[in-house]
Amino acid sequence: MRTQVCIIGGGPAGLLLSHILHRAGIDSIVLEQRSRSYVLSRIRAGVLEWGTVTELDQAGLGERMHREGFVHDGVLIAARNRAIRIDFKALLGKQVMVYGQTEVTHDLYDARDAMGGRVIDEADGVTLHGLPDRPFVTYVKNGTEERIDCDWIAGCDGFHGPSRQALPKSILKTFEKVYPFGWLGVLSETPPVADELIYANHDRGFALCSMRNEHLSRYYLQVPLEDRVENWSDKAFWDELKRRIPHDAAANLVTGPSVEKSIAPLRSFVAEPMRWGKLFLVGDAAHIVPPTGAKGLNLAVSDVHYLSRALIAHYRDGDDHGVDHYSETALARVWKAIRFSWWMTTLLHRFPDQTEFDQHIQAGEIDYLEHSVAARTVLAENYTGLPF
Ligand code: APR
Ligand code: PHB
């Protein structure tokens, strides 16, 4: 087989890139190692920056998002039983869209199908060859080895995929910060506790109240790294959540059986460069953020925004400025989101080695948010998304 762009990974980054390129007349093949049902079963965060909403709209993917998503004008930062509202709309005239990543991925798969896009799932042993300048990819499907010759490879294969590993150690530089706690997440078929998300700082640890729709809520508790899901009955989860959120929210909380319960570790990670010859790294393949700032999906879209325009300019105008500057352009925005996600995580969590000085700094930062329009504007500007 031959294509212009071989895309490894059928998550949000790979599918969106393939779709935008297809609409511009550029051919691609997506290779996904898992089944479609497996990819669509993943539970992921659901806060879209408005830049992401616009990118999906421009790709013709916004209809169900606008019909079923929830536009939010702000979020609540809670501490010591009081809630500080960060009013994006009043501060910046901006909003976010609450619409699960699973739904975005559903819409992407539907759009790929509708256009006859080539998404090969259950592709095993995907291997990158001929880099940096004469790329081709091999994989095994139903026991048969296949080869795809291509002009470019887009590594959209997430943190554990092969693309980042294809960069020589002499070129690849990685930066990482592992946080000393995890997030225990619960999905419940219950109405959300509040109209907007609540990020709660508490002496017992961080808590987050989020949602998927008016009948499906998503909650998180900070737990020790060594904690296990089996240590947490539903009752224990709900009781702890009530301890960590403001009393009026706790009084409003509707509890119910968990339909999903899992623990995820938190890390910040960046790989540089995001391009080597004909290979690009996109999304989680190049960077990971702690979920505190809800930036994971939005950064994947950000990379796709830059790379799709670069490849369109390459094929349409023979202009390689975007291709040649993709890595530095994408990383400039990545590092700002990495910083914000680190800042939100440091502001809201209890760190095992935290000193009383550290706790006063946290309290001072939250106090500053409560009493300073400038402080709330900075949080709003980063949470709703910096410009592309
Ligand atoms: N061959 C083919 N596909 C692979 C391989 C491989 N060797 N390894 C991984 N993949 C696939 C995964 O199965 C997954 O479907 O690549 C896809 C990568 O998708 P994501 O991990 O979702 O990454 P990305 O598309 O960059 O989206 C980032 O997804 O994981 C969340 O929190 C993350 O919200 C962020 C978003
Ligand atoms: C979620 O709804 O899963 C969610 C929302 C906001 C976050 C993280 C996760 O910061």
XYZ file of C-alpha atoms in Angstrom, residues 54-375:
322
model
C -13.594 25.626 16.937
C -11.154 23.083 15.470
C -13.840 20.374 15.606
C -16.430 22.749 14.134
C -14.107 23.670 11.251
C -13.588 19.941 10.575
C -17.365 19.456 10.370
C -17.429 17.530 13.651
C -19.371 19.858 15.916
C -23.048 18.940 15.400
C -23.489 16.371 18.239
C -21.035 18.252 20.487
C -23.199 21.404 20.342
C -26.373 19.343 20.734
C -25.248 17.170 23.639
C -22.336 19.080 25.168
C -22.612 21.604 27.987
C -21.179 25.097 27.649
C -19.712 26.260 30.967
C -18.963 29.877 31.869
C -16.681 29.025 34.798
C -15.348 26.582 37.382
C -15.229 26.561 41.175
C -12.003 26.353 43.188
C -12.904 25.244 46.735
C -10.876 25.307 49.944
C -11.695 25.471 53.656
C -15.428 25.104 52.948
C -15.632 28.080 50.599
C -15.850 28.134 46.806
C -14.192 30.703 44.546
C -15.847 31.040 41.159
C -13.534 31.593 38.222
C -15.948 33.304 35.843
C -14.360 32.826 32.414
C -17.167 34.687 30.662
C -17.082 37.790 32.844
C -13.280 37.881 33.004
C -12.426 37.070 29.374
C -15.671 36.552 27.451
C -14.621 32.892 27.094
C -16.226 29.506 27.817
C -15.406 25.783 27.748
C -17.419 22.831 26.457
C -18.027 19.809 28.697
C -18.254 16.875 26.255
C -16.560 13.539 26.983
C -13.466 12.528 25.002
C -15.211 9.224 24.366
C -17.931 11.167 22.528
C -15.335 13.122 20.540
C -13.712 9.831 19.524
C -17.119 8.373 18.565
C -17.788 11.408 16.369
C -14.336 11.080 14.797
C -14.814 7.413 13.945
C -18.281 8.153 12.499
C -16.817 10.962 10.387
C -13.975 8.756 9.133
C -16.493 6.071 8.171
C -18.746 8.597 6.426
C -15.837 9.810 4.247
C -14.488 6.317 3.616
C -11.365 7.074 5.625
C -8.890 4.200 5.952
C -8.624 3.219 9.647
C -7.051 -0.223 10.101
C -7.724 -1.477 13.625
C -6.183 -4.461 15.368
C -2.957 -3.742 13.487
C -0.217 -5.619 15.348
C 3.508 -5.062 15.472
C 3.480 -1.631 13.848
C 7.090 -0.848 13.018
C 8.614 2.319 11.596
C 11.301 1.898 8.949
C 13.543 4.044 6.696
C 13.696 7.069 8.995
C 14.622 9.833 8.935
C 14.081 10.436 5.228
C 12.707 7.353 3.416
C 9.860 6.196 5.661
C 7.700 3.126 5.415
C 5.686 1.227 8.020
C 5.029 -2.478 8.449
C 2.365 -4.177 10.540
C 0.620 -7.526 10.896
C -3.111 -7.907 10.290
C -4.811 -11.318 10.565
C -1.384 -12.953 10.560
C -0.233 -11.297 7.330
C 2.578 -8.733 7.279
C 1.685 -5.577 5.357
C 3.797 -2.630 4.210
C 2.759 1.018 3.778
C 5.045 3.324 1.814
C 4.463 6.972 2.692
C 5.804 10.507 2.470
C 5.401 11.178 6.200
C 4.677 9.305 9.436
C 2.534 10.955 12.143
C 3.171 9.251 15.488
C -0.191 9.627 17.230
C 0.316 6.437 19.229
C 0.190 7.768 22.761
C 2.700 7.478 25.577
C 3.353 3.756 25.090
C 3.501 3.684 21.297
C 6.560 3.010 19.079
C 6.911 6.416 17.412
C 8.775 8.297 20.145
C 11.068 5.281 20.516
C 12.005 5.642 16.832
C 13.950 8.841 17.529
C 17.662 8.166 18.164
C 18.729 8.619 21.793
C 21.277 11.137 20.504
C 18.403 13.336 19.304
C 15.521 12.609 21.714
C 15.437 14.593 24.974
C 12.732 13.902 27.574
C 11.598 15.832 30.626
C 9.483 14.242 33.356
C 7.935 14.968 36.725
C 6.091 12.128 38.505
C 3.627 13.214 41.202
C 3.564 11.296 44.527
C -0.152 10.445 44.359
C -2.858 9.171 42.023
C -6.481 9.941 41.200
C -9.213 7.479 42.116
C -11.995 8.118 39.584
C -15.649 7.060 39.790
C -18.320 7.291 37.096
C -21.880 7.175 38.463
C -25.323 7.398 36.873
C -26.284 10.251 39.173
C -26.986 13.938 38.554
C -23.925 16.197 38.900
C -23.489 17.759 42.331
C -23.255 21.272 40.828
C -23.761 23.055 37.512
C -20.018 23.625 37.107
C -16.882 21.647 37.986
C -15.580 21.872 41.554
C -11.802 21.547 42.119
C -11.354 21.145 45.895
C -8.184 21.602 47.950
C -8.543 19.884 51.330
C -6.238 18.793 54.170
C -7.281 15.186 53.444
C -6.416 15.573 49.754
C -7.713 16.874 46.430
C -11.209 16.140 45.091
C -12.848 16.960 41.759
C -16.544 16.964 40.892
C -17.163 16.758 37.151
C -19.828 15.407 34.820
C -20.644 13.878 31.435
C -24.327 14.896 31.247
C -27.251 15.588 33.561
C -27.505 11.882 34.436
C -23.823 10.901 34.470
C -21.271 12.277 36.919
C -17.512 11.869 37.212
C -15.726 12.281 40.543
C -12.068 11.985 41.581
C -10.191 11.706 44.882
C -6.463 12.106 45.374
C -5.142 8.814 46.786
C -1.653 7.579 47.741
C 0.384 6.041 44.911
C 0.225 2.607 46.539
C -3.589 2.710 46.946
C -5.724 0.116 45.169
C -9.255 0.291 43.750
C -10.261 -2.728 45.822
C -9.541 -0.691 48.965
C -12.452 1.578 48.062
C -16.076 0.527 48.426
C -18.588 2.907 46.856
C -19.649 3.993 50.360
C -16.051 4.737 51.358
C -15.622 6.805 48.182
C -18.780 8.865 48.687
C -18.058 9.432 52.394
C -14.532 10.691 51.603
C -15.738 12.884 48.758
C -18.272 14.523 51.102
C -15.459 15.281 53.574
C -13.370 17.079 50.947
C -15.916 19.270 49.137
C -17.745 22.312 50.574
C -20.561 21.397 52.968
C -23.353 22.755 50.736
C -22.086 20.636 47.823
C -21.769 17.596 50.094
C -25.376 18.127 51.174
C -26.436 18.191 47.486
C -24.424 15.122 46.497
C -26.531 12.319 45.002
C -24.655 9.060 45.451
C -25.175 5.810 43.609
C -23.373 2.679 42.413
C -20.124 3.264 40.540
C -20.304 2.128 36.915
C -16.555 2.612 36.560
C -13.860 2.908 39.197
C -10.119 3.206 38.517
C -6.888 4.747 39.761
C -4.575 6.703 37.438
C -1.087 7.983 38.226
C -0.147 11.614 37.520
C 2.880 12.729 35.571
C 4.147 15.640 33.477
C 6.196 14.528 30.487
C 7.575 16.200 27.370
C 9.671 14.710 24.551
C 11.681 16.965 22.249
C 11.927 17.400 19.336
C 8.445 16.565 17.991
C 9.850 16.038 14.505
C 12.726 13.955 13.104
C 13.013 13.963 9.323
C 9.725 12.574 7.985
C 8.414 11.574 11.438
C 6.217 13.835 13.575
C 5.161 13.173 17.175
C 1.613 14.255 18.031
C -0.415 14.303 21.263
C 0.335 11.886 24.089
C 3.182 10.390 22.011
C 5.063 13.621 22.764
C 3.644 14.894 26.043
C 1.609 13.890 29.080
C -0.067 16.235 31.554
C -1.631 15.551 34.964
C -5.423 15.732 34.408
C -5.799 18.653 36.844
C -5.839 21.242 34.072
C -7.883 19.094 31.623
C -5.241 19.679 28.933
C -4.551 16.180 27.536
C -7.077 16.112 24.707
C -6.753 19.851 24.095
C -2.978 19.559 23.562
C -3.511 16.684 21.126
C -5.859 18.947 19.156
C -3.324 21.769 19.382
C -0.611 19.615 17.782
C -3.039 18.474 15.084
C -3.938 22.104 14.396
C -0.291 22.949 13.662
C 0.645 19.734 11.835
C -2.424 19.610 9.595
C -1.865 23.188 8.420
C 1.843 22.439 7.872
C 1.143 19.372 5.722
C -1.590 21.151 3.749
C 0.851 24.004 2.973
C 3.484 21.434 1.973
C 1.231 19.604 -0.500
C -0.802 22.568 -1.699
C 1.863 25.282 -2.014
C 5.194 23.459 -1.680
C 5.690 25.617 1.417
C 7.650 23.770 4.136
C 7.782 26.578 6.696
C 5.100 24.903 8.847
C 6.715 21.468 8.565
C 10.130 22.885 9.432
C 8.760 24.823 12.433
C 6.156 22.299 13.653
C 8.225 21.074 16.609
C 9.142 24.487 18.000
C 5.650 25.900 17.398
C 3.862 22.950 19.017
C 6.307 22.780 21.941
C 5.881 26.492 22.708
C 2.192 25.869 23.413
C 2.822 22.459 25.025
C 5.200 23.871 27.636
C 2.693 26.584 28.620
C 0.030 23.909 29.149
C 2.541 21.718 31.008
C 3.291 24.665 33.280
C -0.385 25.402 33.942
C -1.188 21.730 34.640
C 1.781 21.559 37.043
C 0.629 24.787 38.730
C -2.986 23.578 39.175
C -1.719 20.243 40.510
C 0.661 21.904 42.966
C -2.031 24.360 44.076
C -4.707 21.783 44.815
C -3.071 18.594 46.104
C -1.579 17.545 49.431
C 2.026 16.429 48.889
C 3.340 13.782 51.299
C 6.444 15.848 52.111
C 4.561 19.135 52.301
C 5.846 21.475 55.023
C 3.767 24.016 56.925
C 5.477 26.651 54.795
C 4.216 24.881 51.656
C 0.701 24.776 53.058
C 0.799 28.514 53.776
C 1.950 29.141 50.206
C -1.020 27.098 48.908
C -3.421 28.944 51.209
C -1.928 32.275 50.135
C -2.310 31.391 46.454
C -5.966 30.422 46.952
C -6.553 33.562 49.017
C -4.988 35.568 46.156
C -7.402 33.904 43.706
C -10.322 34.848 45.922
C -9.350 38.519 46.172
C -7.634 39.322 42.876
C -9.297 39.729 39.484
C -5.816 39.501 37.944
C -5.167 36.118 39.598
